[in-house]
Amino acid sequence: MKTVIIKYNAGNIQSVLYALERLGVSAMVTDSIEEINTADKVIFPGVGEASTAMQYLRERNLDELIKNLKQPVLGICLGMQLMCMHSTENNTSCLGIFEEQVKQFETKEPAIKIPQIGWNSITSLKTPLFKGIAENSFAYFVHGYYAAKGKHTIATTHYIQDYSSALQKDNFYGLQFHPEKSAKAGEQIIQNFLAL
Amino acid sequence: MLTKRIIPCLDIKDGRTVKGVNFEELRDAGDPIELAAFYANEGADELVFLDITATVEKRKTLSELVNKIAHKINIPFTVGGGIQTEEDVSILLQNGADKISINTAAFQNPDIINRFAKNFGSQCVVLAIDTKLEADGNWYVYLKGGREKTNSLTMDWAKKAVDLGVGEILLTSMNHDGTKQGFALDITSTLSSALTVPIIASGGGGNAAHFYDVFTTGKADAALAASIFHYKEVAIPHLKKYLNEKGIAVRI
């Protein structure tokens, strides 16, 4: 099986690679269109800012490539947000795979910190991506923007309001949390993705 | 529900874990990678590694250590100690660190906060503040591992740093560090109430009740400790069970 991680100007790519290595999977980090097209599984990670990341993807035609992939694709954190329709982070048009909108967390309550940093629970789990994962399992989140709930929501988390902690449409999967940093539950989710 | 985080801290010197009392008297506390893996298994929510090595070889040895840790553990970790430039940050992140912690360099040159936040994102920039309550009743910022006093009030510096883009604050009370008499609840609560970023309380945690206090009265988002975990005086599974029974949201 060939697993690739899309290389672009985003953080945490190494962490995803190491997480795969811990599971005994060797992956290739690449921005080669041919390598990505011929992969069995594609991981689209990301920590960073939406408009800069989208510009980078467009300049390299990676936006069109990702949208048209037919094999299972897993977006992580910013990767998932970029797979949505639009992000209010610098008013960015994204890939439009998921129709959900990405907005900034807002609260007037001083005790609630933004960005959300830490372990939160995931509920209403759907699809084989969460096979063997108990309701209310904990995952590690670091984000100031969130995808609203919608018809592609396959996991829900509560922070200020309920939002999509995972999305799925056809062969495309997105996780707002970091499975590569979510201890054993995260490892199981990555294994489930690789088994799709 | 977002949970409160328990964070073991590993002070690293020449590749080994060490721990001092009141920032002095260093003792050896074991191999950092073994300890890191042990804590991750025990249910630690995050780890912090602070490198206090002072040699010129420091950057290379630290990045190698970070790389080994990143391969081994499946929870987030922060690395700090002598970080001054974008290149320093970039090397650590490329080797698998999730966040970097800055202290003296940020105080002396606050512009780096802005630059780091822009280049790497606020979420990976942790500002460490060493603070001390003086006889005048004010909490002051200390630099260089607590050796150098400044005239800046901790609240003023913290506010400025948040405006510049830090994503979290790791607040260590020098009055409490190493004492095992409990965290500095007042300054932690004051900062946490006034600032929009998470506060990691550090210094003084000696038993499970101290952690309960810092999450309730202290309003901390996370609590960090070192020696009580290294010397197995407090076990993380017991600590979390205790907090859970007292109604604190923790990841179990």
Tab-separated table of C-alpha atoms in Angstrom:
chain	number	residue	atom	x	y	z
A	1	MET	CA	0.000	0.000	0.000
A	2	LYS	CA	1.285	3.436	-0.894
A	3	THR	CA	0.526	6.196	1.592
A	4	VAL	CA	1.461	9.775	0.847
A	5	ILE	CA	1.390	12.921	2.948
A	6	ILE	CA	0.851	16.068	0.904
A	7	LYS	CA	3.783	18.408	1.383
A	8	TYR	CA	2.931	22.081	1.540
A	9	ASN	CA	3.692	25.110	3.664
A	10	ALA	CA	2.014	23.796	6.797
A	11	GLY	CA	3.259	22.576	10.128
A	12	ASN	CA	3.043	19.164	11.785
A	13	ILE	CA	3.814	17.109	8.669
A	14	GLN	CA	6.668	15.357	10.479
A	15	SER	CA	4.397	14.459	13.368
A	16	VAL	CA	2.024	12.673	11.017
A	17	LEU	CA	4.931	10.849	9.392
A	18	TYR	CA	6.265	9.715	12.781
A	19	ALA	CA	2.803	8.593	13.898
A	20	LEU	CA	2.578	6.408	10.799
A	21	GLU	CA	6.063	5.053	11.511
A	22	ARG	CA	4.973	4.099	15.020
A	23	LEU	CA	2.231	2.033	13.373
A	24	GLY	CA	4.799	0.382	11.109
A	25	VAL	CA	3.666	2.278	7.995
A	26	SER	CA	6.211	4.052	5.829
A	27	ALA	CA	4.782	7.057	4.031
A	28	MET	CA	6.148	9.488	1.490
A	29	VAL	CA	5.974	13.245	2.043
A	30	THR	CA	5.532	14.742	-1.410
A	31	ASP	CA	4.021	17.492	-3.552
A	32	SER	CA	4.489	15.487	-6.751
A	33	ILE	CA	1.179	15.286	-8.605
A	34	GLU	CA	2.045	11.878	-9.997
A	35	GLU	CA	3.010	10.432	-6.607
A	36	ILE	CA	-0.173	11.741	-5.020
A	37	ASN	CA	-2.380	10.503	-7.866
A	38	THR	CA	-0.964	6.983	-7.694
A	39	ALA	CA	-1.191	6.646	-3.891
A	40	ASP	CA	-3.673	4.297	-2.197
A	41	LYS	CA	-4.166	6.664	0.735
A	42	VAL	CA	-3.588	10.412	0.882
A	43	ILE	CA	-3.132	12.410	4.072
A	44	PHE	CA	-3.558	16.176	3.932
A	45	PRO	CA	-2.267	17.541	7.252
A	46	GLY	CA	-1.875	21.107	8.340
A	47	VAL	CA	-1.344	23.649	11.013
A	48	GLY	CA	-1.265	27.245	9.871
A	49	GLU	CA	-3.288	30.011	8.294
A	50	ALA	CA	-5.982	29.336	5.671
A	51	SER	CA	-5.373	31.987	3.002
A	52	THR	CA	-1.602	31.444	2.849
A	53	ALA	CA	-2.095	27.693	2.626
A	54	MET	CA	-4.750	27.975	-0.124
A	55	GLN	CA	-2.561	30.343	-2.142
A	56	TYR	CA	0.304	27.884	-1.886
A	57	LEU	CA	-1.926	25.004	-3.043
A	58	ARG	CA	-3.318	27.012	-5.980
A	59	GLU	CA	0.104	28.099	-7.188
A	60	ARG	CA	1.086	24.439	-7.477
A	61	ASN	CA	-2.268	23.180	-8.857
A	62	LEU	CA	-2.598	21.041	-5.741
A	63	ASP	CA	-6.104	22.431	-5.159
A	64	GLU	CA	-7.500	20.845	-8.342
A	65	LEU	CA	-5.539	17.681	-7.665
A	66	ILE	CA	-6.922	17.179	-4.156
A	67	LYS	CA	-10.545	17.841	-5.187
A	68	ASN	CA	-10.355	15.191	-7.891
A	69	LEU	CA	-8.736	12.396	-5.912
A	70	LYS	CA	-10.684	9.126	-5.899
A	71	GLN	CA	-8.792	7.207	-3.191
A	72	PRO	CA	-9.415	7.799	0.552
A	73	VAL	CA	-8.155	11.241	1.580
A	74	LEU	CA	-7.750	12.322	5.210
A	75	GLY	CA	-7.566	16.034	6.009
A	76	ILE	CA	-6.256	16.920	9.458
A	77	CYS	CA	-6.920	20.204	11.307
A	78	LEU	CA	-6.263	23.001	8.791
A	79	GLY	CA	-6.315	20.293	6.106
A	80	MET	CA	-9.923	19.511	7.014
A	81	GLN	CA	-10.853	23.200	7.117
A	82	LEU	CA	-9.346	23.743	3.666
A	83	MET	CA	-11.572	20.927	2.356
A	84	CYS	CA	-14.639	22.963	3.389
A	85	MET	CA	-16.389	25.634	1.290
A	86	HIS	CA	-15.144	28.824	2.860
A	87	SER	CA	-13.211	30.002	5.912
A	88	THR	CA	-13.699	33.346	7.606
A	89	GLU	CA	-9.964	33.236	8.342
A	90	ASN	CA	-8.920	36.071	6.009
A	91	ASN	CA	-12.102	35.435	3.982
A	92	THR	CA	-10.694	32.434	2.152
A	93	SER	CA	-12.429	30.373	-0.522
A	94	CYS	CA	-11.426	26.789	0.143
A	95	LEU	CA	-11.599	23.530	-1.816
A	96	GLY	CA	-15.378	23.128	-1.497
A	97	ILE	CA	-15.404	19.375	-0.953
A	98	PHE	CA	-17.536	19.689	2.184
A	99	GLU	CA	-20.293	22.298	2.073
A	100	GLU	CA	-19.739	23.223	5.723
A	101	GLN	CA	-18.479	26.706	6.562
A	102	VAL	CA	-15.441	27.458	8.732
A	103	LYS	CA	-15.830	30.253	11.270
A	104	GLN	CA	-13.885	31.687	14.168
A	105	PHE	CA	-14.766	30.748	17.742
A	106	GLU	CA	-16.374	33.741	19.402
A	107	THR	CA	-17.361	34.277	23.013
A	108	LYS	CA	-17.820	37.126	25.427
A	109	GLU	CA	-17.190	34.769	28.337
A	110	PRO	CA	-13.665	35.560	29.629
A	111	ALA	CA	-13.210	32.121	31.188
A	112	ILE	CA	-13.393	30.473	27.751
A	113	LYS	CA	-10.052	30.622	25.997
A	114	ILE	CA	-9.567	30.929	22.259
A	115	PRO	CA	-7.981	29.049	20.548
A	116	GLN	CA	-9.219	25.808	22.024
A	117	ILE	CA	-6.139	23.908	23.160
A	118	GLY	CA	-6.330	20.490	24.737
A	119	TRP	CA	-8.287	17.262	24.971
A	120	ASN	CA	-11.993	17.300	24.240
A	121	SER	CA	-14.488	14.496	23.692
A	122	ILE	CA	-15.878	13.353	20.350
A	123	THR	CA	-19.479	12.123	20.081
A	124	SER	CA	-22.110	10.931	17.559
A	125	LEU	CA	-19.379	8.972	15.794
A	126	LYS	CA	-20.232	7.673	12.346
A	127	THR	CA	-18.485	5.759	9.529
A	128	PRO	CA	-15.800	3.039	9.743
A	129	LEU	CA	-13.232	5.771	10.493
A	130	PHE	CA	-14.357	5.510	14.115
A	131	LYS	CA	-14.590	1.736	14.305
A	132	GLY	CA	-13.641	0.605	17.820
A	133	ILE	CA	-13.665	4.177	19.149
A	134	ALA	CA	-16.015	4.642	22.108
A	135	GLU	CA	-18.427	7.559	22.253
A	136	ASN	CA	-16.911	10.417	24.296
A	137	SER	CA	-13.357	9.320	23.591
A	138	PHE	CA	-10.838	12.136	23.946
A	139	ALA	CA	-8.880	13.716	21.121
A	140	TYR	CA	-6.311	16.509	21.060
A	141	PHE	CA	-7.444	19.807	19.538
A	142	VAL	CA	-5.603	23.036	18.759
A	143	HIS	CA	-7.725	25.468	16.762
A	144	GLY	CA	-9.285	28.904	16.734
A	145	TYR	CA	-11.622	28.214	13.788
A	146	TYR	CA	-14.217	25.469	13.516
A	147	ALA	CA	-16.417	23.840	10.885
A	148	ALA	CA	-20.107	24.237	11.616
A	149	LYS	CA	-22.314	21.186	11.899
A	150	GLY	CA	-23.806	20.041	8.611
A	151	LYS	CA	-24.861	17.088	6.568
A	152	HIS	CA	-21.295	15.747	6.319
A	153	THR	CA	-20.668	15.761	10.062
A	154	ILE	CA	-19.468	12.357	11.307
A	155	ALA	CA	-18.277	13.451	14.778
A	156	THR	CA	-19.400	16.271	17.025
A	157	THR	CA	-17.513	18.152	19.735
A	158	HIS	CA	-18.697	20.885	22.046
A	159	TYR	CA	-16.682	24.043	22.599
A	160	ILE	CA	-18.779	27.200	22.980
A	161	GLN	CA	-21.229	25.391	20.650
A	162	ASP	CA	-21.484	22.006	18.961
A	163	TYR	CA	-19.331	21.814	15.843
A	164	SER	CA	-17.969	19.247	13.388
A	165	SER	CA	-14.931	17.487	14.788
A	166	ALA	CA	-14.989	15.205	11.730
A	167	LEU	CA	-16.512	15.381	8.262
A	168	GLN	CA	-16.969	12.863	5.464
A	169	LYS	CA	-18.191	12.943	1.896
A	170	ASP	CA	-17.540	10.047	-0.484
A	171	ASN	CA	-13.812	9.252	-0.287
A	172	PHE	CA	-12.975	12.433	1.642
A	173	TYR	CA	-12.535	12.429	5.415
A	174	GLY	CA	-11.589	15.332	7.639
A	175	LEU	CA	-10.578	15.496	11.312
A	176	GLN	CA	-10.426	18.753	13.237
A	177	PHE	CA	-8.342	17.132	15.973
A	178	HIS	CA	-4.860	15.704	15.641
A	179	PRO	CA	-5.036	11.893	15.525
A	180	GLU	CA	-1.232	11.819	15.397
A	181	LYS	CA	-1.196	13.402	18.876
A	182	SER	CA	-4.308	11.777	20.329
A	183	ALA	CA	-2.651	8.831	22.067
A	184	LYS	CA	-4.186	5.374	21.511
A	185	ALA	CA	-7.554	6.607	20.207
A	186	GLY	CA	-5.746	8.636	17.567
A	187	GLU	CA	-3.652	5.658	16.530
A	188	GLN	CA	-6.805	3.578	16.115
A	189	ILE	CA	-8.394	6.248	13.912
A	190	ILE	CA	-5.296	6.412	11.701
A	191	GLN	CA	-5.322	2.610	11.412
A	192	ASN	CA	-9.016	2.708	10.532
A	193	PHE	CA	-8.297	5.222	7.780
A	194	LEU	CA	-5.494	3.080	6.389
A	195	ALA	CA	-7.887	0.100	6.373
A	196	LEU	CA	-10.610	1.915	4.367
B	1	MET	CA	-16.012	19.040	27.280
B	2	LEU	CA	-12.518	20.491	27.144
B	3	THR	CA	-10.504	18.925	29.950
B	4	LYS	CA	-7.878	20.319	32.303
B	5	ARG	CA	-4.388	19.195	31.323
B	6	ILE	CA	-1.739	17.528	33.482
B	7	ILE	CA	1.728	18.251	32.133
B	8	PRO	CA	4.929	16.657	33.423
B	9	CYS	CA	7.946	18.863	32.776
B	10	LEU	CA	11.367	17.466	32.039
B	11	ASP	CA	14.329	19.773	32.575
B	12	ILE	CA	17.084	18.572	30.278
B	13	LYS	CA	20.781	19.100	30.822
B	14	ASP	CA	23.298	17.448	28.499
B	15	GLY	CA	20.654	14.961	27.399
B	16	ARG	CA	19.536	13.892	30.901
B	17	THR	CA	16.498	14.863	32.946
B	18	VAL	CA	17.422	16.961	35.983
B	19	LYS	CA	15.454	18.761	38.643
B	20	GLY	CA	16.410	21.501	41.048
B	21	VAL	CA	14.781	23.116	44.038
B	22	ASN	CA	14.048	26.839	43.710
B	23	PHE	CA	15.907	26.837	40.388
B	24	GLU	CA	19.101	25.469	41.989
B	25	GLU	CA	20.699	22.213	43.223
B	26	LEU	CA	20.277	20.029	40.163
B	27	ARG	CA	19.643	16.319	40.666
B	28	ASP	CA	19.618	13.607	38.014
B	29	ALA	CA	16.139	12.208	37.305
B	30	GLY	CA	16.682	9.823	34.428
B	31	ASP	CA	16.565	9.327	30.682
B	32	PRO	CA	14.164	11.828	29.100
B	33	ILE	CA	12.890	9.544	26.344
B	34	GLU	CA	12.093	6.712	28.743
B	35	LEU	CA	10.417	9.150	31.113
B	36	ALA	CA	8.448	10.753	28.269
B	37	ALA	CA	7.149	7.379	27.084
B	38	PHE	CA	6.286	6.419	30.650
B	39	TYR	CA	4.267	9.608	31.182
B	40	ALA	CA	2.479	9.299	27.837
B	41	ASN	CA	1.435	5.773	28.852
B	42	GLU	CA	0.311	6.922	32.280
B	43	GLY	CA	-2.115	9.428	30.781
B	44	ALA	CA	-0.130	12.686	30.768
B	45	ASP	CA	-1.924	15.140	28.482
B	46	GLU	CA	1.168	16.888	27.199
B	47	LEU	CA	4.872	17.107	27.976
B	48	VAL	CA	7.241	20.040	28.293
B	49	PHE	CA	11.001	19.728	27.777
B	50	LEU	CA	13.131	22.629	28.920
B	51	ASP	CA	16.749	22.420	27.886
B	52	ILE	CA	19.098	24.080	30.323
B	53	THR	CA	22.308	22.934	28.612
B	54	ALA	CA	24.648	25.852	28.044
B	55	THR	CA	27.099	24.448	25.507
B	56	VAL	CA	27.581	25.544	21.899
B	57	GLU	CA	26.585	22.057	20.770
B	58	LYS	CA	23.243	22.606	22.392
B	59	ARG	CA	21.108	23.169	19.300
B	60	LYS	CA	22.219	19.999	17.573
B	61	THR	CA	21.855	17.762	20.628
B	62	LEU	CA	18.460	19.249	21.445
B	63	SER	CA	17.086	18.757	17.935
B	64	GLU	CA	18.315	15.151	17.972
B	65	LEU	CA	16.601	14.571	21.297
B	66	VAL	CA	13.374	16.180	20.037
B	67	ASN	CA	13.471	13.922	17.000
B	68	LYS	CA	13.797	10.820	19.183
B	69	ILE	CA	10.961	11.961	21.444
B	70	ALA	CA	8.708	12.708	18.458
B	71	HIS	CA	9.267	9.214	17.125
B	72	LYS	CA	8.434	7.647	20.438
B	73	ILE	CA	5.463	9.455	21.970
B	74	ASN	CA	1.878	9.956	20.787
B	75	ILE	CA	0.896	13.084	22.746
B	76	PRO	CA	1.820	16.740	22.150
B	77	PHE	CA	5.004	18.237	23.526
B	78	THR	CA	6.591	21.644	23.933
B	79	VAL	CA	10.311	22.363	23.793
B	80	GLY	CA	12.041	25.366	25.323
B	81	GLY	CA	15.458	26.630	26.309
B	82	GLY	CA	17.499	29.284	24.565
B	83	ILE	CA	15.247	29.689	21.513
B	84	GLN	CA	16.007	33.005	19.839
B	85	THR	CA	15.524	32.852	16.085
B	86	GLU	CA	13.111	31.567	13.440
B	87	GLU	CA	15.742	29.019	12.537
B	88	ASP	CA	15.794	27.681	16.104
B	89	VAL	CA	12.007	27.295	15.996
B	90	SER	CA	11.949	25.804	12.540
B	91	ILE	CA	14.516	23.111	13.433
B	92	LEU	CA	12.570	22.060	16.528
B	93	LEU	CA	9.208	21.958	14.731
B	94	GLN	CA	10.715	20.057	11.812
B	95	ASN	CA	12.028	17.495	14.248
B	96	GLY	CA	8.545	16.951	15.620
B	97	ALA	CA	7.989	19.434	18.465
B	98	ASP	CA	4.396	20.698	18.587
B	99	LYS	CA	5.112	23.951	20.368
B	100	ILE	CA	8.114	25.962	21.428
B	101	SER	CA	8.508	27.891	24.635
B	102	ILE	CA	10.285	31.230	24.830
B	103	ASN	CA	11.237	33.283	27.844
B	104	THR	CA	14.241	35.621	28.208
B	105	ALA	CA	14.720	36.185	24.465
B	106	ALA	CA	11.076	37.227	24.083
B	107	PHE	CA	11.304	39.689	26.954
B	108	GLN	CA	14.476	41.247	25.594
B	109	ASN	CA	13.142	41.327	22.036
B	110	PRO	CA	9.313	41.147	22.065
B	111	ASP	CA	9.238	41.409	18.270
B	112	ILE	CA	10.164	37.726	18.046
B	113	ILE	CA	6.737	36.813	19.447
B	114	ASN	CA	5.079	38.575	16.561
B	115	ARG	CA	7.411	36.991	14.032
B	116	PHE	CA	7.105	33.486	15.463
B	117	ALA	CA	3.306	33.758	15.611
B	118	LYS	CA	3.167	34.936	12.013
B	119	ASN	CA	5.548	32.305	10.692
B	120	PHE	CA	4.516	29.291	12.727
B	121	GLY	CA	1.105	30.192	14.184
B	122	SER	CA	0.187	31.388	17.678
B	123	GLN	CA	-0.815	27.858	18.637
B	124	CYS	CA	2.831	26.793	18.788
B	125	VAL	CA	4.206	29.803	20.678
B	126	VAL	CA	4.216	29.339	24.451
B	127	LEU	CA	5.508	32.184	26.586
B	128	ALA	CA	7.181	31.023	29.783
B	129	ILE	CA	7.184	33.608	32.560
B	130	ASP	CA	9.188	33.115	35.744
B	131	THR	CA	7.608	35.322	38.342
B	132	LYS	CA	8.306	36.211	41.933
B	133	LEU	CA	6.235	37.938	44.581
B	134	GLU	CA	8.346	40.697	46.127
B	135	ALA	CA	8.039	42.398	49.494
B	136	ASP	CA	6.149	45.290	47.853
B	137	GLY	CA	3.257	42.901	47.129
B	138	ASN	CA	3.823	42.805	43.375
B	139	TRP	CA	4.668	39.909	41.069
B	140	TYR	CA	7.739	40.697	38.936
B	141	VAL	CA	9.126	39.049	35.832
B	142	TYR	CA	12.475	37.307	36.215
B	143	LEU	CA	14.787	36.297	33.388
B	144	LYS	CA	17.637	33.894	32.716
B	145	GLY	CA	16.250	30.973	34.678
B	146	GLY	CA	15.275	33.196	37.589
B	147	ARG	CA	18.693	34.773	38.051
B	148	GLU	CA	17.845	38.258	36.827
B	149	LYS	CA	15.067	40.462	38.183
B	150	THR	CA	13.281	42.947	35.943
B	151	ASN	CA	11.116	45.900	36.892
B	152	SER	CA	8.217	44.589	34.818
B	153	LEU	CA	5.029	43.453	36.465
B	154	THR	CA	3.962	39.980	35.388
B	155	MET	CA	0.470	41.086	34.347
B	156	ASP	CA	1.824	43.872	32.144
B	157	TRP	CA	4.247	41.589	30.353
B	158	ALA	CA	1.671	38.822	29.930
B	159	LYS	CA	-0.882	41.227	28.418
B	160	LYS	CA	1.652	42.646	26.007
B	161	ALA	CA	2.790	39.171	24.961
B	162	VAL	CA	-0.786	38.048	24.277
B	163	ASP	CA	-1.303	41.130	22.101
B	164	LEU	CA	1.863	40.215	20.211
B	165	GLY	CA	0.546	36.713	19.534
B	166	VAL	CA	1.569	34.126	22.127
B	167	GLY	CA	-0.858	31.202	22.204
B	168	GLU	CA	-0.362	30.057	25.802
B	169	ILE	CA	1.393	31.186	28.956
B	170	LEU	CA	3.422	28.906	31.182
B	171	LEU	CA	3.526	30.718	34.496
B	172	THR	CA	6.085	29.578	37.074
B	173	SER	CA	6.052	31.053	40.545
B	174	MET	CA	9.601	31.122	41.877
B	175	ASN	CA	8.238	31.505	45.391
B	176	HIS	CA	6.463	28.177	45.053
B	177	ASP	CA	8.722	26.196	42.709
B	178	GLY	CA	10.180	23.116	44.370
B	179	THR	CA	8.395	23.697	47.666
B	180	LYS	CA	5.552	21.173	47.134
B	181	GLN	CA	3.353	23.521	49.192
B	182	GLY	CA	0.838	24.238	46.430
B	183	PHE	CA	0.644	26.460	43.346
B	184	ALA	CA	0.511	30.272	43.356
B	185	LEU	CA	-3.275	30.508	43.176
B	186	ASP	CA	-3.684	34.280	43.244
B	187	ILE	CA	-1.413	35.307	40.371
B	188	THR	CA	-2.538	32.302	38.300
B	189	SER	CA	-6.188	33.240	38.777
B	190	THR	CA	-5.521	36.920	38.083
B	191	LEU	CA	-3.774	36.127	34.801
B	192	SER	CA	-6.269	33.499	33.730
B	193	SER	CA	-9.224	35.822	34.348
B	194	ALA	CA	-7.658	38.716	32.470
B	195	LEU	CA	-6.196	36.933	29.445
B	196	THR	CA	-7.781	35.167	26.489
B	197	VAL	CA	-5.113	32.454	26.189
B	198	PRO	CA	-4.756	29.285	28.288
B	199	ILE	CA	-2.613	29.492	31.418
B	200	ILE	CA	-0.388	26.606	32.449
B	201	ALA	CA	0.336	26.883	36.176
B	202	SER	CA	3.749	25.729	37.355
B	203	GLY	CA	5.654	25.587	40.617
B	204	GLY	CA	4.628	24.140	43.953
B	205	GLY	CA	2.399	21.205	43.079
B	206	GLY	CA	3.023	18.638	45.835
B	207	ASN	CA	-0.142	16.579	46.080
B	208	ALA	CA	-3.431	15.938	44.286
B	209	ALA	CA	-5.314	18.551	46.322
B	210	HIS	CA	-2.933	21.244	45.053
B	211	PHE	CA	-3.958	20.406	41.497
B	212	TYR	CA	-7.630	20.614	42.444
B	213	ASP	CA	-6.985	24.046	43.962
B	214	VAL	CA	-5.148	25.390	40.929
B	215	PHE	CA	-7.901	24.257	38.548
B	216	THR	CA	-10.675	25.733	40.705
B	217	THR	CA	-9.423	28.708	42.746
B	218	GLY	CA	-6.427	29.258	40.435
B	219	LYS	CA	-8.579	29.002	37.247
B	220	ALA	CA	-5.654	27.342	35.452
B	221	ASP	CA	-6.247	25.531	32.155
B	222	ALA	CA	-3.341	23.177	32.730
B	223	ALA	CA	-0.946	22.370	35.545
B	224	LEU	CA	2.685	21.449	35.236
B	225	ALA	CA	4.962	19.687	37.676
B	226	ALA	CA	8.268	17.869	37.576
B	227	SER	CA	9.842	16.270	40.630
B	228	ILE	CA	6.651	14.859	42.153
B	229	PHE	CA	6.140	12.900	38.940
B	230	HIS	CA	9.819	12.000	38.416
B	231	TYR	CA	10.203	10.660	41.939
B	232	LYS	CA	6.786	8.978	41.807
B	233	GLU	CA	5.385	10.918	44.729
B	234	VAL	CA	2.242	11.562	42.701
B	235	ALA	CA	1.147	9.081	40.019
B	236	ILE	CA	-0.773	10.589	37.102
B	237	PRO	CA	-3.530	7.897	37.032
B	238	HIS	CA	-4.230	8.480	40.738
B	239	LEU	CA	-4.133	12.228	40.313
B	240	LYS	CA	-6.627	12.117	37.449
B	241	LYS	CA	-8.924	9.723	39.284
B	242	TYR	CA	-8.902	12.075	42.276
B	243	LEU	CA	-9.675	15.127	40.133
B	244	ASN	CA	-12.417	13.282	38.266
B	245	GLU	CA	-14.078	12.257	41.532
B	246	LYS	CA	-13.948	15.882	42.655
B	247	GLY	CA	-15.787	16.956	39.513
B	248	ILE	CA	-12.871	18.314	37.457
B	249	ALA	CA	-13.047	17.380	33.757
B	250	VAL	CA	-9.924	15.360	32.974
B	251	ARG	CA	-9.059	12.873	30.258
B	252	ILE	CA	-9.120	9.369	31.726
